[in-house]
Short mmCIF file of C-alpha atoms in Angstrom, two decimals:
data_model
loop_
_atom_site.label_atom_id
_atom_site.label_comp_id
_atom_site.label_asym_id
_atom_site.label_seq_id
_atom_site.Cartn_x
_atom_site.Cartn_y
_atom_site.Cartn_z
CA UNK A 614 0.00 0.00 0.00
CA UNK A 615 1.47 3.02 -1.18
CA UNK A 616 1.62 6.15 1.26
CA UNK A 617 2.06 9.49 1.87
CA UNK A 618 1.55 11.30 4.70
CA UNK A 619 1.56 15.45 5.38
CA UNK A 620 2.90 16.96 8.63
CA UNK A 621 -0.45 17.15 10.33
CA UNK A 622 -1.92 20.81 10.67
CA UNK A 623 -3.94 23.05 10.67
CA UNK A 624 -0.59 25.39 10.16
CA UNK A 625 -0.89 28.89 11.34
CA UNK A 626 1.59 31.40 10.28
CA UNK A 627 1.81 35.82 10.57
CA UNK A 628 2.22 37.36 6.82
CA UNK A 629 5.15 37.54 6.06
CA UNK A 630 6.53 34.48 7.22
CA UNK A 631 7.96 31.52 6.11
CA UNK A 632 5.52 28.64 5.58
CA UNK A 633 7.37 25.13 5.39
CA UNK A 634 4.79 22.00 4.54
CA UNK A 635 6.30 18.47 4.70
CA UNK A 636 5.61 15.09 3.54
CA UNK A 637 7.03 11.76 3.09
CA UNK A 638 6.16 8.41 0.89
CA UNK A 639 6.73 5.28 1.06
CA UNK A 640 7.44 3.48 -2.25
CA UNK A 641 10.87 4.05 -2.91
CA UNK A 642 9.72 3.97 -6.87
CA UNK A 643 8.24 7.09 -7.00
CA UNK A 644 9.61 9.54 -9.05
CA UNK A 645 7.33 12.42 -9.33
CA UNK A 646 6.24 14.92 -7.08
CA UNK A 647 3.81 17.40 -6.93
CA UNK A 648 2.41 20.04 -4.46
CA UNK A 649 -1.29 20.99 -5.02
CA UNK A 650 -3.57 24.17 -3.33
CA UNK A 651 -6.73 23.63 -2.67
CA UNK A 652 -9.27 26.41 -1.70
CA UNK A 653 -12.25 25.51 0.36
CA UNK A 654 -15.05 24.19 -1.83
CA UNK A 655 -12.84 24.40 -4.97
CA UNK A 656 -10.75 21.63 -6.84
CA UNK A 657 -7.10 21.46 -6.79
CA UNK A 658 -4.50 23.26 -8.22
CA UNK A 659 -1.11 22.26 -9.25
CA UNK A 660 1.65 24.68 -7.75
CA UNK A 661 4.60 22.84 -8.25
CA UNK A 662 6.37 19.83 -9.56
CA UNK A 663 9.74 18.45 -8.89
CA UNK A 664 11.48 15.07 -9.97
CA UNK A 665 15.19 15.01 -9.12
CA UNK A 666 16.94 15.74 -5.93
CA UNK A 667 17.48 19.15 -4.61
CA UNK A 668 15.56 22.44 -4.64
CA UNK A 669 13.30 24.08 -7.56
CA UNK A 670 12.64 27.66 -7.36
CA UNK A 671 9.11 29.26 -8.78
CA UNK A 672 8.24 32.96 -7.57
CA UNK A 673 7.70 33.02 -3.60
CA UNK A 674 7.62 28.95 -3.73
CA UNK A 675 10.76 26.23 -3.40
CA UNK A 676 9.85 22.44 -3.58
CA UNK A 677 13.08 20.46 -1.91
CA UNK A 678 12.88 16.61 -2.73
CA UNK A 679 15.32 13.95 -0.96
CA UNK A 680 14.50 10.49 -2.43
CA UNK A 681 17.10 8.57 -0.15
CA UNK A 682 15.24 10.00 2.76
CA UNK A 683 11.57 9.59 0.91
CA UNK A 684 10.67 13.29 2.01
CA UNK A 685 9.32 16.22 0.22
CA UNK A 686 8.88 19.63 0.69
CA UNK A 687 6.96 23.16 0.37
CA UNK A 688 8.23 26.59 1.50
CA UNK A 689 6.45 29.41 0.99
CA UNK A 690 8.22 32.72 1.33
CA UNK A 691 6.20 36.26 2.62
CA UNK A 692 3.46 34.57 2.47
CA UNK A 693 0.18 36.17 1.91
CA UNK A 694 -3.36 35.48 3.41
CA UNK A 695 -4.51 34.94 0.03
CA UNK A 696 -1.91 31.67 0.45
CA UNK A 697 -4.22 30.63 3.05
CA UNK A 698 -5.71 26.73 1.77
CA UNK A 699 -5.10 22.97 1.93
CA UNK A 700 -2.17 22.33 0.36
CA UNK A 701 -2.14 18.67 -0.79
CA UNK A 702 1.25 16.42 -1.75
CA UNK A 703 0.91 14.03 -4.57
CA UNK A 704 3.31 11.02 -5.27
CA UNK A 705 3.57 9.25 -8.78
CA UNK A 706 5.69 6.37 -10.42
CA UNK A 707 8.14 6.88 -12.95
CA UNK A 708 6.57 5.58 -16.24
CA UNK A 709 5.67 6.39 -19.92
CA UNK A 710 2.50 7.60 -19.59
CA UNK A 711 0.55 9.38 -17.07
CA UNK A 712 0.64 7.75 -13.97
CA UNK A 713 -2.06 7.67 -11.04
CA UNK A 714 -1.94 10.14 -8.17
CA UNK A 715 -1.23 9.05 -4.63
CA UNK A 716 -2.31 12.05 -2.95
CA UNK A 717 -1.49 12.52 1.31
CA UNK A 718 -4.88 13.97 3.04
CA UNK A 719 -3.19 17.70 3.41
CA UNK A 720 -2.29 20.10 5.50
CA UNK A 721 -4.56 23.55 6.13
CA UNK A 722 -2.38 26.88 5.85
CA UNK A 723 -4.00 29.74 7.67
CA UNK A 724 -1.84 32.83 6.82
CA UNK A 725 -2.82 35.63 9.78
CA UNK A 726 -3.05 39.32 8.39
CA UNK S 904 -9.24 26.75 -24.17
CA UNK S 905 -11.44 25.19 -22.22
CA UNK S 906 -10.64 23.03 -19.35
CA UNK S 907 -11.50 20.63 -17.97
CA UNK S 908 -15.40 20.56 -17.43
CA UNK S 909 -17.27 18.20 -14.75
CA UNK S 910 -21.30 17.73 -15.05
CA UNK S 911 -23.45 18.22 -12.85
CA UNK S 912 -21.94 20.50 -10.22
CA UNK S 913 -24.17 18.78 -7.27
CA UNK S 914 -26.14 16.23 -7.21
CA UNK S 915 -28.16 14.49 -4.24
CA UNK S 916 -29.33 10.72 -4.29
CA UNK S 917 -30.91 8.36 -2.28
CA UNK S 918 -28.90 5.09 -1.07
CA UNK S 919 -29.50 2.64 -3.77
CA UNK S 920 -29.67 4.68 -5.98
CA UNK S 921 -27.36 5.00 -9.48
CA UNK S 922 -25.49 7.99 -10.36
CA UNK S 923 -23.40 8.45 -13.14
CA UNK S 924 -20.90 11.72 -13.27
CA UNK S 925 -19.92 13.43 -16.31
CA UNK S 926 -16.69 14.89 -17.50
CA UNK S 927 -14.90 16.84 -20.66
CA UNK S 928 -11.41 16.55 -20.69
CA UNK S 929 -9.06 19.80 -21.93
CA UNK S 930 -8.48 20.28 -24.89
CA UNK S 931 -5.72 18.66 -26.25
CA UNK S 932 -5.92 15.97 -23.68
CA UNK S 933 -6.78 12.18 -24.22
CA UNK S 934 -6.48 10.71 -20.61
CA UNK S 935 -9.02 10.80 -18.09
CA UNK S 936 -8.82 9.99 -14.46
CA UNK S 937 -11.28 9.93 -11.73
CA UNK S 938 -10.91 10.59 -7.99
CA UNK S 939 -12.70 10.31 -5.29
CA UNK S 940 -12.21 13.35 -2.36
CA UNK S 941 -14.06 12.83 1.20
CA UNK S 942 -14.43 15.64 3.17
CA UNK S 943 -11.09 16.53 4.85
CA UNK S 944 -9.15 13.82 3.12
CA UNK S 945 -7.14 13.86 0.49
CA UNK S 946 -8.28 13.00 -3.31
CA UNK S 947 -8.13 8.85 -3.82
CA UNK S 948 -7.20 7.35 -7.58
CA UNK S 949 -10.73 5.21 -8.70
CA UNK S 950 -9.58 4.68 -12.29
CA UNK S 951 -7.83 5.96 -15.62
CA UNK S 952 -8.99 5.94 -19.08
CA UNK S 953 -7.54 5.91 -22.24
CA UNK S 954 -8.08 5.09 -25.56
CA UNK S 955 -11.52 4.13 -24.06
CA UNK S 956 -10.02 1.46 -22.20
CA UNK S 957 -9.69 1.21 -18.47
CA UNK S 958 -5.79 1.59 -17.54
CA UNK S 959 -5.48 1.54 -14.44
CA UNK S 960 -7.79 1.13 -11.33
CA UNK S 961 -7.60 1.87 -8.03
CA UNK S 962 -9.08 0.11 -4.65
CA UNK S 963 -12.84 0.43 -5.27
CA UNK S 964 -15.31 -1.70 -5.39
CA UNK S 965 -17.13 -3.02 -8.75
CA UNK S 966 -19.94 -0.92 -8.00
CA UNK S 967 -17.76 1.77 -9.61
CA UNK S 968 -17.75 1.42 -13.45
CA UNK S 969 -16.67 4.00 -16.23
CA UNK S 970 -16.60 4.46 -19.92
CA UNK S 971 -14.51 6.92 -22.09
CA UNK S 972 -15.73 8.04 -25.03
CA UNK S 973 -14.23 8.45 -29.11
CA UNK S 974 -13.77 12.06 -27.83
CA UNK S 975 -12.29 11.62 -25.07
CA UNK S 976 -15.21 12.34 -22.81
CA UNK S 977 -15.92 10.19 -19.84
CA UNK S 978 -18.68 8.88 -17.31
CA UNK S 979 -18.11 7.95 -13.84
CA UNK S 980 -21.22 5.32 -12.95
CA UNK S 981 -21.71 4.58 -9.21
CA UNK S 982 -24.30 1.76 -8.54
CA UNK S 983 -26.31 0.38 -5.01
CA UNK S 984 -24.88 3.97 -3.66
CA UNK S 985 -24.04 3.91 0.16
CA UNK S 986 -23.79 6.53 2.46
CA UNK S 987 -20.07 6.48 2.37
CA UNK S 988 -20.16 7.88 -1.37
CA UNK S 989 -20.85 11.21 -0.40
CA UNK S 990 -17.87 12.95 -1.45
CA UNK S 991 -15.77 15.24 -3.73
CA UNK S 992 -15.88 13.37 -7.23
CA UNK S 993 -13.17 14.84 -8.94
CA UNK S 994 -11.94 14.10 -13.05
CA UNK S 995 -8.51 14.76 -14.08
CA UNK S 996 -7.19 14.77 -17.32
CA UNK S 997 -4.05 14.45 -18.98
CA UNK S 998 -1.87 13.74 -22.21
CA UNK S 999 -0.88 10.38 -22.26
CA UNK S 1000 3.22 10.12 -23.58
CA UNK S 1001 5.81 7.62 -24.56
CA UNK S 1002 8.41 9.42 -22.76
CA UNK S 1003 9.88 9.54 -18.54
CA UNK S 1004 7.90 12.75 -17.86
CA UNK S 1005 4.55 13.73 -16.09
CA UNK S 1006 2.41 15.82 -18.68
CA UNK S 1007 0.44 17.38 -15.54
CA UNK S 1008 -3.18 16.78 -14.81
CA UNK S 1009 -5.61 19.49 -14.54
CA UNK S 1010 -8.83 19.20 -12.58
CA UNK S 1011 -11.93 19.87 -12.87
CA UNK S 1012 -14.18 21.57 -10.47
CA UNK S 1013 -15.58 19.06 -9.70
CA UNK S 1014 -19.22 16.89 -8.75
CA UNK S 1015 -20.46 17.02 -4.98
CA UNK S 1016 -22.32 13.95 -4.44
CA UNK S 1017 -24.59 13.63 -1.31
CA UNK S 1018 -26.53 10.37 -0.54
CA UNK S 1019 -29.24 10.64 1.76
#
């Protein structure tokens, strides 16, 4: 049974501030890995992808990835109450085509004004 | 360009019942996948079609069936509905590829199905 579990929240953090989300999976096989925001009510929303070890860099947001350790990560730099949502980590296999989601249950940013 | 687009947007059944869940893919895009979203939970894989065939399938029951159409259109059935279905049906859809890379899926918005 594939896993992947989210540092459990609800995460509070002053605007500004340095948000960090973490997660972890357990099939070593995975090879993609994806953060998702999710807005109350709405559907998710792909924020940011990574697939080899190290950081990736996209406006106010850095994904980290560390296969031998199985553990990914989210910061989120001044962030903004607008940030405020679930933010949900996805875990896929390596393969040709597009591969299912494993998806861990999220953790709930609240970003304070 | 449209996205992806998920009919209807609620829908509220009685247990026993059959539902079945519609979605358009984006344009451009040939895969479809379905997940299932309880509230507070994270979204879980039920299927994946392509080529109108069912590729892959995740840990539900046979009660959950689906078809994909020439156009790449698909339906989500759910028969002898339980309580436990209400949830966050969610379709995904992507372009399917020969090579090591992950084409991204985008969502759509989404069906909220209640049984009563």
């Amino acid at each position: 049974q594939k896993e992947v579990e989210q540092n459990s929240g609800p995460l509070s953090v002053p605007e500004g501030a340095i948000a960090s989300l973490n997660c972890t999976y357990s099939d070593r096989g995975s090879q993609s890995f994806f953060w998702y925001r999710q807005y109350s009510g709405k559907s998710p929303e792909l924020i940011m992808s990574i697939y080899s070890n190290g950081d990736k860099e996209d406006g106010r947001f850095t994904a980290q990835l560390n296969k031998a350790s199985q553990y990914v990560s989210l910061l989120i730099r001044d962030s903004q109450p607008s940030d405020s949502a679930t933010y949900l980590c996805a875990v896929s296999e390596a393969g040709g085509s597009a591969r299912q989601l494993t998806f861990g249950s999220g953790t709930q940013l609240t970003v304070l004004p | 360009d449209a996205g992806v687009t998920q009919s209807p947007t609620h829908l509220i059944k009685t247990r026993g019942q059959q539902v079945t869940l519609r979605c358009s893919p984006k344009s451009g895009h040939d895969t479809v996948s379905w997940y299932q979203q309880a509230l507070g939970q994270g979204p879980q894989f039920i299927f994946q079609y392509y080529e109108e065939e069912e590729r892959q399938r995740g840990n539900f029951p046979d009660r959950f069936s689906g078809h994909q159409f020439p156009n790449y259109s698909s339906e989500l059935n759910v028969n002898a509905l339980l309580l436990g279905d209400s949830a966050l049906y969610l379709c995904a859809s992507s372009l399917s590829a020969g090579t090591l890379s992950y084409y991204g899926y985008t969502f759509g918005s989404g069906t909220r199905l209640t049984v009563v």
